PDB file of C-alpha atoms (C1' of nucleotides) in Angstrom:
ATOM      1  CA  MET A 290     -26.575  -6.651  14.828  1.00  0.00           C
ATOM      2  CA  PRO A 291     -24.687  -4.572  13.079  1.00  0.00           C
ATOM      3  CA  GLU A 292     -22.743  -5.230  10.278  1.00  0.00           C
ATOM      4  CA  LEU A 293     -21.725  -2.944   7.393  1.00  0.00           C
ATOM      5  CA  PRO A 294     -25.305  -4.022   5.788  1.00  0.00           C
ATOM      6  CA  GLU A 295     -27.471  -3.691   8.569  1.00  0.00           C
ATOM      7  CA  VAL A 296     -25.953  -0.494   9.661  1.00  0.00           C
ATOM      8  CA  GLU A 297     -26.270   1.154   5.974  1.00  0.00           C
ATOM      9  CA  ILE A 298     -30.033   0.075   6.414  1.00  0.00           C
ATOM     10  CA  ALA A 299     -29.845   1.800   9.216  1.00  0.00           C
ATOM     11  CA  ARG A 300     -28.412   4.602   7.633  1.00  0.00           C
ATOM     12  CA  ARG A 301     -30.648   4.957   4.590  1.00  0.00           C
ATOM     13  CA  ASN A 302     -33.546   4.901   7.270  1.00  0.00           C
ATOM     14  CA  LEU A 303     -32.155   7.760   9.037  1.00  0.00           C
ATOM     15  CA  VAL A 304     -31.858  10.290   6.091  1.00  0.00           C
ATOM     16  CA  ARG A 305     -35.268   9.489   4.700  1.00  0.00           C
ATOM     17  CA  TRP A 306     -37.008   9.538   8.426  1.00  0.00           C
ATOM     18  CA  PHE A 307     -34.969  13.108   8.215  1.00  0.00           C
ATOM     19  CA  ASP A 308     -36.054  13.831   4.912  1.00  0.00           C
ATOM     20  CA  GLY A 309     -37.027  17.510   5.109  1.00  0.00           C
ATOM     21  CA  ARG A 310     -37.703  17.579   8.340  1.00  0.00           C
ATOM     22  CA  ARG A 311     -36.124  19.378  11.407  1.00  0.00           C
ATOM     23  CA  LEU A 312     -34.707  18.139  14.561  1.00  0.00           C
ATOM     24  CA  VAL A 313     -36.467  20.185  17.541  1.00  0.00           C
ATOM     25  CA  ARG A 314     -35.047  18.426  20.346  1.00  0.00           C
ATOM     26  CA  ALA A 315     -32.550  15.655  21.342  1.00  0.00           C
ATOM     27  CA  ASP A 316     -32.242  14.131  24.339  1.00  0.00           C
ATOM     28  CA  ALA A 317     -30.398  11.439  25.945  1.00  0.00           C
ATOM     29  CA  ASP A 318     -30.155   9.813  29.020  1.00  0.00           C
ATOM     30  CA  ASP A 319     -27.225   8.624  31.583  1.00  0.00           C
ATOM     31  CA  THR A 320     -25.841   5.969  29.507  1.00  0.00           C
ATOM     32  CA  ARG A 321     -22.348   4.465  29.226  1.00  0.00           C
ATOM     33  CA  VAL A 322     -23.552   4.714  25.343  1.00  0.00           C
ATOM     34  CA  PHE A 323     -21.826   8.510  25.667  1.00  0.00           C
ATOM     35  CA  ARG A 324     -18.559   6.634  27.011  1.00  0.00           C
ATOM     36  CA  GLY A 325     -16.842   9.893  28.083  1.00  0.00           C
ATOM     37  CA  ALA A 326     -17.935  11.856  25.358  1.00  0.00           C
ATOM     38  CA  GLU A 327     -19.960  15.280  26.544  1.00  0.00           C
ATOM     39  CA  ARG A 328     -23.735  14.334  26.661  1.00  0.00           C
ATOM     40  CA  GLY A 329     -24.368  17.680  26.725  1.00  0.00           C
ATOM     41  CA  HIS A 330     -23.635  18.547  23.285  1.00  0.00           C
ATOM     42  CA  PHE A 331     -25.664  16.056  22.396  1.00  0.00           C
ATOM     43  CA  ALA A 332     -28.681  17.907  23.761  1.00  0.00           C
ATOM     44  CA  LEU A 333     -27.232  20.779  21.126  1.00  0.00           C
ATOM     45  CA  LEU A 334     -27.749  19.087  17.662  1.00  0.00           C
ATOM     46  CA  HIS A 335     -30.737  20.928  16.125  1.00  0.00           C
ATOM     47  CA  GLY A 336     -32.202  21.679  12.835  1.00  0.00           C
ATOM     48  CA  ARG A 337     -31.180  19.792   9.547  1.00  0.00           C
ATOM     49  CA  LEU A 338     -29.499  16.943   8.964  1.00  0.00           C
ATOM     50  CA  GLU A 339     -27.287  17.635   6.589  1.00  0.00           C
ATOM     51  CA  SER A 340     -25.583  13.912   5.828  1.00  0.00           C
ATOM     52  CA  LEU A 341     -24.994  11.285   7.273  1.00  0.00           C
ATOM     53  CA  VAL A 342     -21.916   8.990   6.193  1.00  0.00           C
ATOM     54  CA  ARG A 343     -21.264   5.480   6.579  1.00  0.00           C
ATOM     55  CA  ARG A 344     -17.528   3.979   7.100  1.00  0.00           C
ATOM     56  CA  GLY A 345     -17.638   0.778   8.087  1.00  0.00           C
ATOM     57  CA  LYS A 346     -19.929   0.564  10.831  1.00  0.00           C
ATOM     58  CA  TYR A 347     -19.679   4.049  12.002  1.00  0.00           C
ATOM     59  CA  LEU A 348     -22.239   6.467  11.236  1.00  0.00           C
ATOM     60  CA  LEU A 349     -20.820  10.253  11.281  1.00  0.00           C
ATOM     61  CA  PHE A 350     -24.293  12.666  11.413  1.00  0.00           C
ATOM     62  CA  ALA A 351     -23.273  16.216   9.951  1.00  0.00           C
ATOM     63  CA  PHE A 352     -26.347  18.497  11.659  1.00  0.00           C
ATOM     64  CA  GLU A 353     -26.267  22.315  11.313  1.00  0.00           C
ATOM     65  CA  GLU A 354     -23.952  24.636  13.027  1.00  0.00           C
ATOM     66  CA  GLY A 355     -21.339  22.179  12.499  1.00  0.00           C
ATOM     67  CA  ARG A 356     -23.221  20.381  15.160  1.00  0.00           C
ATOM     68  CA  GLY A 357     -21.894  16.469  14.304  1.00  0.00           C
ATOM     69  CA  LEU A 358     -22.190  13.324  16.070  1.00  0.00           C
ATOM     70  CA  LEU A 359     -20.531   9.626  15.625  1.00  0.00           C
ATOM     71  CA  GLY A 360     -22.691   6.760  15.859  1.00  0.00           C
ATOM     72  CA  HIS A 361     -21.878   2.843  16.538  1.00  0.00           C
ATOM     73  CA  LEU A 362     -24.804   0.657  16.819  1.00  0.00           C
ATOM     74  CA  GLY A 363     -22.449  -1.970  19.170  1.00  0.00           C
ATOM     75  CA  MET A 364     -24.177  -5.532  19.402  1.00  0.00           C
ATOM     76  CA  THR A 365     -27.900  -4.564  19.838  1.00  0.00           C
ATOM     77  CA  GLY A 366     -28.093  -0.709  19.322  1.00  0.00           C
ATOM     78  CA  LYS A 367     -30.915   0.258  16.857  1.00  0.00           C
ATOM     79  CA  PHE A 368     -32.991   3.036  15.374  1.00  0.00           C
ATOM     80  CA  VAL A 369     -36.699   3.308  15.294  1.00  0.00           C
ATOM     81  CA  ARG A 370     -39.729   5.569  14.791  1.00  0.00           C
ATOM     82  CA  ARG A 371     -42.305   6.126  17.073  1.00  0.00           C
ATOM     83  CA  SER A 372     -44.792   9.032  17.999  1.00  0.00           C
ATOM     84  CA  GLU A 373     -44.386  11.223  20.506  1.00  0.00           C
ATOM     85  CA  GLY A 374     -45.153   9.786  23.618  1.00  0.00           C
ATOM     86  CA  ASP A 375     -44.600   6.013  22.648  1.00  0.00           C
ATOM     87  CA  VAL A 376     -42.535   4.215  25.005  1.00  0.00           C
ATOM     88  CA  VAL A 377     -39.303   2.286  23.311  1.00  0.00           C
ATOM     89  CA  PRO A 378     -37.265  -0.552  25.202  1.00  0.00           C
ATOM     90  CA  TYR A 379     -34.182   0.138  25.956  1.00  0.00           C
ATOM     91  CA  SER A 380     -34.116   3.805  24.249  1.00  0.00           C
ATOM     92  CA  ARG A 381     -30.913   5.906  24.835  1.00  0.00           C
ATOM     93  CA  ALA A 382     -30.923   8.800  23.249  1.00  0.00           C
ATOM     94  CA  ARG A 383     -33.735  10.151  21.130  1.00  0.00           C
ATOM     95  CA  PHE A 384     -34.383  12.976  17.986  1.00  0.00           C
ATOM     96  CA  HIS A 385     -37.744  14.417  18.268  1.00  0.00           C
ATOM     97  CA  LEU A 386     -38.829  15.876  14.691  1.00  0.00           C
ATOM     98  CA  ASP A 387     -41.039  18.744  13.643  1.00  0.00           C
ATOM     99  CA  ASN A 388     -43.393  16.115  12.719  1.00  0.00           C
ATOM    100  CA  GLY A 389     -44.424  14.813  15.932  1.00  0.00           C
ATOM    101  CA  GLN A 390     -41.965  11.524  14.972  1.00  0.00           C
ATOM    102  CA  VAL A 391     -39.284  10.711  17.700  1.00  0.00           C
ATOM    103  CA  LEU A 392     -36.354   8.411  16.414  1.00  0.00           C
ATOM    104  CA  HIS A 393     -34.591   6.578  19.694  1.00  0.00           C
ATOM    105  CA  PHE A 394     -31.455   4.799  19.647  1.00  0.00           C
ATOM    106  CA  ALA A 395     -32.244   1.732  21.424  1.00  0.00           C
ATOM    107  CA  ASP A 396     -29.813  -0.230  22.843  1.00  0.00           C
ATOM    108  CA  ALA A 397     -30.124  -3.210  25.426  1.00  0.00           C
ATOM    109  CA  ARG A 398     -26.562  -4.040  26.410  1.00  0.00           C
ATOM    110  CA  MET A 399     -25.172  -0.883  25.283  1.00  0.00           C
ATOM    111  CA  PHE A 400     -22.214  -1.833  23.618  1.00  0.00           C
ATOM    112  CA  GLY A 401     -23.355   1.155  20.945  1.00  0.00           C
ATOM    113  CA  ARG A 402     -21.662   4.712  21.337  1.00  0.00           C
ATOM    114  CA  MET A 403     -22.136   8.304  20.962  1.00  0.00           C
ATOM    115  CA  GLU A 404     -20.211  10.596  20.394  1.00  0.00           C
ATOM    116  CA  PRO A 405     -21.223  14.449  19.843  1.00  0.00           C
ATOM    117  CA  THR A 406     -17.852  16.049  17.943  1.00  0.00           C
ATOM    118  CA  PRO A 407     -18.185  18.620  15.575  1.00  0.00           C
ATOM    119  CA  SER A 408     -18.941  17.924  12.252  1.00  0.00           C
ATOM    120  CA  ALA A 409     -15.650  18.561  10.505  1.00  0.00           C
ATOM    121  CA  GLY A 410     -13.602  16.584  12.637  1.00  0.00           C
ATOM    122  CA  LEU A 411     -15.638  13.370  12.153  1.00  0.00           C
ATOM    123  CA  ARG A 412     -13.034  11.879   9.875  1.00  0.00           C
ATOM    124  CA  SER A 413     -10.025  12.639  11.740  1.00  0.00           C
ATOM    125  CA  LEU A 414     -11.518  11.021  14.809  1.00  0.00           C
ATOM    126  CA  ASP A 415      -8.623   8.104  15.272  1.00  0.00           C
ATOM    127  CA  VAL A 416     -11.381   5.065  14.817  1.00  0.00           C
ATOM    128  CA  VAL A 417     -12.146   6.386  12.039  1.00  0.00           C
ATOM    129  CA  LYS A 418      -9.309   7.073  10.389  1.00  0.00           C
ATOM    130  CA  ALA A 419      -8.170   3.638  11.130  1.00  0.00           C
ATOM    131  CA  LEU A 420     -10.866   1.886   9.467  1.00  0.00           C
ATOM    132  CA  GLY A 421      -9.671   0.213   6.295  1.00  0.00           C
ATOM    133  CA  ARG A 422     -11.617   0.175   2.792  1.00  0.00           C
ATOM    134  CA  ASP A 423     -15.499   0.125   2.843  1.00  0.00           C
ATOM    135  CA  PRO A 424     -16.311  -2.035   0.000  1.00  0.00           C
ATOM    136  CA  LEU A 425     -19.724  -0.419  -0.371  1.00  0.00           C
ATOM    137  CA  ALA A 426     -18.858   3.276   0.072  1.00  0.00           C
ATOM    138  CA  ASP A 427     -15.247   2.933  -1.016  1.00  0.00           C
ATOM    139  CA  GLY A 428     -15.193  -0.500  -3.539  1.00  0.00           C
ATOM    140  CA  LEU A 429     -13.263  -2.971  -3.390  1.00  0.00           C
ATOM    141  CA  THR A 430     -11.029  -4.804  -6.042  1.00  0.00           C
ATOM    142  CA  SER A 431      -9.490  -7.854  -5.834  1.00  0.00           C
ATOM    143  CA  GLY A 432      -6.147  -6.389  -5.752  1.00  0.00           C
ATOM    144  CA  GLN A 433      -7.352  -4.076  -2.868  1.00  0.00           C
ATOM    145  CA  LEU A 434      -8.644  -6.997  -1.056  1.00  0.00           C
ATOM    146  CA  GLU A 435      -5.185  -9.031  -1.105  1.00  0.00           C
ATOM    147  CA  GLN A 436      -3.395  -5.700  -0.492  1.00  0.00           C
ATOM    148  CA  ALA A 437      -5.358  -5.380   2.927  1.00  0.00           C
ATOM    149  CA  VAL A 438      -5.320  -8.601   4.028  1.00  0.00           C
ATOM    150  CA  ALA A 439      -2.996 -11.210   2.199  1.00  0.00           C
ATOM    151  CA  SER A 440       0.170  -9.385   5.556  1.00  0.00           C
ATOM    152  CA  SER A 441      -2.006 -10.685   8.083  1.00  0.00           C
ATOM    153  CA  LYS A 442      -0.765 -13.761   9.089  1.00  0.00           C
ATOM    154  CA  GLN A 443      -3.648 -14.105  11.513  1.00  0.00           C
ATOM    155  CA  ASP A 444      -6.516 -16.641  10.263  1.00  0.00           C
ATOM    156  CA  LEU A 445      -8.445 -15.285   6.731  1.00  0.00           C
ATOM    157  CA  LYS A 446     -12.057 -14.513   9.084  1.00  0.00           C
ATOM    158  CA  ILE A 447      -9.895 -13.254  11.651  1.00  0.00           C
ATOM    159  CA  ALA A 448      -8.149 -10.903   9.272  1.00  0.00           C
ATOM    160  CA  LEU A 449     -11.303 -10.023   7.346  1.00  0.00           C
ATOM    161  CA  MET A 450     -13.079  -8.796  10.662  1.00  0.00           C
ATOM    162  CA  ASP A 451      -9.955  -6.607  11.012  1.00  0.00           C
ATOM    163  CA  GLN A 452     -11.628  -3.140  10.541  1.00  0.00           C
ATOM    164  CA  ALA A 453      -8.464  -1.988   9.736  1.00  0.00           C
ATOM    165  CA  ARG A 454      -8.168  -3.954   6.875  1.00  0.00           C
ATOM    166  CA  ILE A 455     -11.128  -3.825   5.699  1.00  0.00           C
ATOM    167  CA  ALA A 456     -14.230  -2.148   7.234  1.00  0.00           C
ATOM    168  CA  GLY A 457     -17.550  -3.135   8.070  1.00  0.00           C
ATOM    169  CA  LEU A 458     -17.269  -6.800   7.621  1.00  0.00           C
ATOM    170  CA  GLY A 459     -18.278  -8.988  11.417  1.00  0.00           C
ATOM    171  CA  ASN A 460     -18.709 -12.434  12.314  1.00  0.00           C
ATOM    172  CA  ILE A 461     -21.427 -13.536  10.181  1.00  0.00           C
ATOM    173  CA  HIS A 462     -20.624 -12.078   6.880  1.00  0.00           C
ATOM    174  CA  ALA A 463     -16.958 -12.590   7.477  1.00  0.00           C
ATOM    175  CA  ALA A 464     -18.138 -16.764   7.619  1.00  0.00           C
ATOM    176  CA  GLU A 465     -21.018 -16.082   4.788  1.00  0.00           C
ATOM    177  CA  ALA A 466     -18.530 -14.448   2.382  1.00  0.00           C
ATOM    178  CA  LEU A 467     -16.030 -17.714   3.292  1.00  0.00           C
ATOM    179  CA  PHE A 468     -18.514 -19.915   2.581  1.00  0.00           C
ATOM    180  CA  ARG A 469     -19.730 -18.326  -0.692  1.00  0.00           C
ATOM    181  CA  ALA A 470     -15.758 -18.027  -1.810  1.00  0.00           C
ATOM    182  CA  GLY A 471     -15.332 -21.994  -0.990  1.00  0.00           C
ATOM    183  CA  LEU A 472     -12.395 -21.071   1.500  1.00  0.00           C
ATOM    184  CA  HIS A 473     -11.765 -22.574   4.670  1.00  0.00           C
ATOM    185  CA  PRO A 474     -11.974 -19.498   7.647  1.00  0.00           C
ATOM    186  CA  ALA A 475      -8.665 -21.036   9.468  1.00  0.00           C
ATOM    187  CA  ARG A 476      -6.505 -20.351   5.619  1.00  0.00           C
ATOM    188  CA  LYS A 477      -3.351 -18.235   6.142  1.00  0.00           C
ATOM    189  CA  PRO A 478      -4.233 -15.056   3.789  1.00  0.00           C
ATOM    190  CA  SER A 479      -0.812 -15.822   2.519  1.00  0.00           C
ATOM    191  CA  THR A 480      -1.326 -18.992   1.135  1.00  0.00           C
ATOM    192  CA  LEU A 481      -4.268 -17.160  -0.936  1.00  0.00           C
ATOM    193  CA  THR A 482      -4.082 -17.110  -4.806  1.00  0.00           C
ATOM    194  CA  PRO A 483      -5.548 -14.469  -7.099  1.00  0.00           C
ATOM    195  CA  ASP A 484      -8.151 -16.446  -8.187  1.00  0.00           C
ATOM    196  CA  ASP A 485      -9.123 -17.092  -4.245  1.00  0.00           C
ATOM    197  CA  TRP A 486      -9.175 -13.066  -3.805  1.00  0.00           C
ATOM    198  CA  LYS A 487     -11.309 -12.576  -7.086  1.00  0.00           C
ATOM    199  CA  ARG A 488     -13.989 -15.307  -5.258  1.00  0.00           C
ATOM    200  CA  LEU A 489     -13.623 -13.792  -2.149  1.00  0.00           C
ATOM    201  CA  VAL A 490     -14.213 -10.444  -3.171  1.00  0.00           C
ATOM    202  CA  GLN A 491     -17.397 -11.208  -5.078  1.00  0.00           C
ATOM    203  CA  ALA A 492     -18.126 -13.002  -2.343  1.00  0.00           C
ATOM    204  CA  ILE A 493     -17.888 -10.282   0.221  1.00  0.00           C
ATOM    205  CA  ARG A 494     -20.163  -8.323  -2.199  1.00  0.00           C
ATOM    206  CA  ALA A 495     -22.513 -11.004  -2.659  1.00  0.00           C
ATOM    207  CA  SER A 496     -22.986 -11.260   1.209  1.00  0.00           C
ATOM    208  CA  ILE A 497     -23.467  -7.499   1.667  1.00  0.00           C
ATOM    209  CA  ASP A 498     -26.032  -7.674  -1.403  1.00  0.00           C
ATOM    210  CA  PHE A 499     -27.813 -10.246   0.623  1.00  0.00           C
ATOM    211  CA  GLY A 500     -27.872  -8.754   4.139  1.00  0.00           C
ATOM    212  CA  LEU A 501     -28.833  -5.111   2.731  1.00  0.00           C
ATOM    213  CA  GLU A 502     -31.584  -6.988   0.546  1.00  0.00           C
ATOM    214  CA  GLU A 503     -32.605  -9.198   3.786  1.00  0.00           C
ATOM    215  CA  GLN A 504     -32.742  -5.747   6.401  1.00  0.00           C
ATOM    216  CA  GLN A 505     -34.552  -3.887   3.766  1.00  0.00           C
ATOM    217  CA  GLY A 506     -37.313  -1.986   5.587  1.00  0.00           C
ATOM    218  CA  GLU A 507     -38.318  -0.078   8.822  1.00  0.00           C
ATOM    219  CA  GLU A 508     -37.594  -2.126  11.376  1.00  0.00           C
ATOM    220  CA  PRO A 509     -34.555  -3.648  11.936  1.00  0.00           C
ATOM    221  CA  VAL A 510     -34.206  -7.596  11.563  1.00  0.00           C
ATOM    222  CA  TYR A 511     -32.460  -9.538  14.216  1.00  0.00           C
ATOM    223  CA  LEU A 512     -31.222 -13.259  13.313  1.00  0.00           C
ATOM    224  CA  GLU A 513     -33.732 -14.176  16.652  1.00  0.00           C
ATOM    225  CA  ASP A 514     -36.278 -12.217  16.052  1.00  0.00           C
ATOM    226  CA  GLY A 515     -39.957 -12.553  15.234  1.00  0.00           C
ATOM    227  CA  GLY A 516     -38.565 -16.619  14.879  1.00  0.00           C
ATOM    228  CA  SER A 517     -38.013 -16.068  11.215  1.00  0.00           C
ATOM    229  CA  GLU A 518     -35.849 -18.743   9.939  1.00  0.00           C
ATOM    230  CA  ASN A 519     -31.741 -18.158   9.911  1.00  0.00           C
ATOM    231  CA  PRO A 520     -31.457 -16.984   6.448  1.00  0.00           C
ATOM    232  CA  PHE A 521     -27.854 -17.502   6.235  1.00  0.00           C
ATOM    233  CA  LEU A 522     -25.708 -20.110   4.094  1.00  0.00           C
ATOM    234  CA  VAL A 523     -23.717 -21.394   6.701  1.00  0.00           C
ATOM    235  CA  TYR A 524     -23.323 -19.001  10.063  1.00  0.00           C
ATOM    236  CA  GLY A 525     -25.411 -20.628  12.754  1.00  0.00           C
ATOM    237  CA  ARG A 526     -26.198 -24.201  11.209  1.00  0.00           C
ATOM    238  CA  GLY A 527     -23.353 -25.552  13.043  1.00  0.00           C
ATOM    239  CA  GLY A 528     -24.452 -29.266  13.498  1.00  0.00           C
ATOM    240  CA  GLY A 529     -27.145 -28.761  10.245  1.00  0.00           C
ATOM    241  CA  PRO A 530     -26.728 -29.692   7.043  1.00  0.00           C
ATOM    242  CA  CYS A 531     -24.805 -27.134   4.228  1.00  0.00           C
ATOM    243  CA  SER A 532     -26.876 -25.438   2.270  1.00  0.00           C
ATOM    244  CA  LYS A 533     -25.000 -26.850  -1.143  1.00  0.00           C
ATOM    245  CA  CYS A 534     -23.978 -30.105  -0.154  1.00  0.00           C
ATOM    246  CA  ALA A 535     -25.578 -31.619   3.199  1.00  0.00           C
ATOM    247  CA  SER A 536     -22.952 -32.270   4.691  1.00  0.00           C
ATOM    248  CA  PRO A 537     -22.428 -31.405   8.484  1.00  0.00           C
ATOM    249  CA  VAL A 538     -21.435 -27.721   8.746  1.00  0.00           C
ATOM    250  CA  GLU A 539     -18.660 -27.607  11.732  1.00  0.00           C
ATOM    251  CA  SER A 540     -18.876 -25.118  14.041  1.00  0.00           C
ATOM    252  CA  PHE A 541     -15.349 -24.127  15.965  1.00  0.00           C
ATOM    253  CA  THR A 542     -13.718 -20.590  17.742  1.00  0.00           C
ATOM    254  CA  GLN A 543     -11.533 -18.412  16.587  1.00  0.00           C
ATOM    255  CA  ALA A 544     -10.058 -15.500  18.673  1.00  0.00           C
ATOM    256  CA  GLY A 545     -12.718 -16.484  20.753  1.00  0.00           C
ATOM    257  CA  ARG A 546     -15.686 -16.218  18.489  1.00  0.00           C
ATOM    258  CA  THR A 547     -18.078 -19.044  16.746  1.00  0.00           C
ATOM    259  CA  THR A 548     -16.985 -19.631  13.036  1.00  0.00           C
ATOM    260  CA  TYR A 549     -19.009 -21.635  10.960  1.00  0.00           C
ATOM    261  CA  ALA A 550     -17.826 -23.493   7.938  1.00  0.00           C
ATOM    262  CA  CYS A 551     -18.861 -26.742   5.444  1.00  0.00           C
ATOM    263  CA  PRO A 552     -15.186 -28.738   5.616  1.00  0.00           C
ATOM    264  CA  LYS A 553     -16.172 -30.298   2.331  1.00  0.00           C
ATOM    265  CA  CYS A 554     -17.101 -26.864   0.043  1.00  0.00           C
ATOM    266  CA  GLN A 555     -14.639 -25.187   2.086  1.00  0.00           C
ATOM    267  CA  PRO A 556     -11.232 -27.141   1.959  1.00  0.00           C
ATOM    268  CA  ARG A 557      -8.818 -26.455   4.518  1.00  0.00           C
ATOM    269  CA  GLY A 558      -6.273 -27.130   1.955  1.00  0.00           C
ATOM    270  CA  ARG A 559      -5.161 -25.239  -0.618  1.00  0.00           C
ATOM    271  CA  THR A 560      -7.560 -23.510  -2.944  1.00  0.00           C
ATOM    272  CA  GLY A 561     -11.140 -23.859  -2.986  1.00  0.00           C
ATOM    273  CA  LYS A 562     -12.196 -25.882  -5.718  1.00  0.00           C
TER     274      LYS A 562
ATOM    275  C1'  DA B 133     -33.483 -21.997  37.703  1.00  0.00           C
ATOM    276  C1'  DC B 134     -28.711 -22.012  35.808  1.00  0.00           C
ATOM    277  C1'  DC B 135     -25.309 -21.812  32.441  1.00  0.00           C
ATOM    278  C1'  DG B 136     -23.660 -20.463  28.181  1.00  0.00           C
ATOM    279  C1'  DC B 137     -24.405 -18.812  24.146  1.00  0.00           C
ATOM    280  C1'  DT B 138     -24.704 -13.845  21.476  1.00  0.00           C
ATOM    281  C1'  DG B 139     -24.456  -9.678  15.974  1.00  0.00           C
ATOM    282  C1'  DT B 140     -18.413  -5.436  18.796  1.00  0.00           C
ATOM    283  C1'  DT B 141     -14.887  -2.807  20.430  1.00  0.00           C
ATOM    284  C1'  DC B 142     -11.850  -1.300  23.950  1.00  0.00           C
ATOM    285  C1'  DT B 143      -7.980  -2.038  27.007  1.00  0.00           C
ATOM    286  C1'  DC B 144      -4.895  -5.386  29.507  1.00  0.00           C
ATOM    287  C1'  DC B 145      -1.189  -8.695  30.086  1.00  0.00           C
ATOM    288  C1'  DG B 146       2.409 -12.074  27.808  1.00  0.00           C
TER     289       DG B 146
ATOM    290  C1'  DT C   2       4.245  -5.100  17.578  1.00  0.00           C
ATOM    291  C1'  DC C   3       0.854  -8.956  18.405  1.00  0.00           C
ATOM    292  C1'  DG C   4      -2.334 -11.542  19.865  1.00  0.00           C
ATOM    293  C1'  DG C   5      -5.225 -13.430  23.217  1.00  0.00           C
ATOM    294  C1'  DA C   6      -8.235 -12.848  27.099  1.00  0.00           C
ATOM    295  C1'  DG C   7     -11.271 -10.452  29.729  1.00  0.00           C
ATOM    296  C1'  DA C   8     -14.844  -6.747  29.945  1.00  0.00           C
ATOM    297  C1'  DA C   9     -18.461  -3.755  29.260  1.00  0.00           C
ATOM    298  C1'  DC C  10     -24.379  -5.619  29.024  1.00  0.00           C
ATOM    299  C1'  DA C  11     -28.793  -7.492  29.039  1.00  0.00           C
ATOM    300  C1'  DG C  12     -31.563 -11.617  26.606  1.00  0.00           C
ATOM    301  C1'  DC C  13     -32.739 -16.038  25.206  1.00  0.00           C
ATOM    302  C1'  DG C  14     -32.213 -21.082  24.942  1.00  0.00           C
ATOM    303  C1'  DG C  15     -31.369 -25.116  26.491  1.00  0.00           C
TER     304       DG C  15
END
DNA sequence: ACCGCTGTTCTCCG
DNA sequence: TCGGAGAACAGCGG
């Protein structure tokens, strides 16, 4: 699912679930979720969760005795809390707590990732070092946004999804932020005005805030989950009416990902409104 | 039943 | 160096 808001909610859930509890056993199945990482080291995790930091879509776990874990939810990864003995579909790894609860990392498609690493080294892992500013964890001004993104020659939406420029936006929230800012996804970053950058940084914040509210609660919420309505302003609304002006929302492909935009609210030309 | 789609990231080419 | 295509995988809707 997981873009910045969903990963942040996962982080908050885990912090709450671990609060005051001890990890008494960690076990994991032999799956590609561990990639090359030493799965045996996962089983050595134990004791208190001393800190859990999110950077972009990555989770950095620090347990006792300097044992750490890098986590990524991939496309379909999620953490769920169950009682001992409960069966969880696609459970790949489990934290057993001292209160009989079990925190499962469940991931059908296994694009997610678990990498046990000494906690002191988590931040110096290449994938973590490569991340740009995180709008929520680091804060983001319009100037910082411009500095990170304006130099890209790619389409604006692709640049926003580049984790090395800004960490945390994915296909949904990049589209949502651009809609909120009234900017067309195919705009070239170098053509944005200072006012565009200001609207865009506010739109990114608004999109993240909305995502955080949307995802509140115990269980992760997925787009197609429970047949619930599409909560997004433009994402997934191809062919349907724009939520602002009712003109038909267009969908097209950028760098292999589907993009949604309202041609009227997000003009391709110069500046947005 | 089959085809094409899906919220991510990495590797491999040109 | 950069950018696009394809791959990794499973489920779901049309």
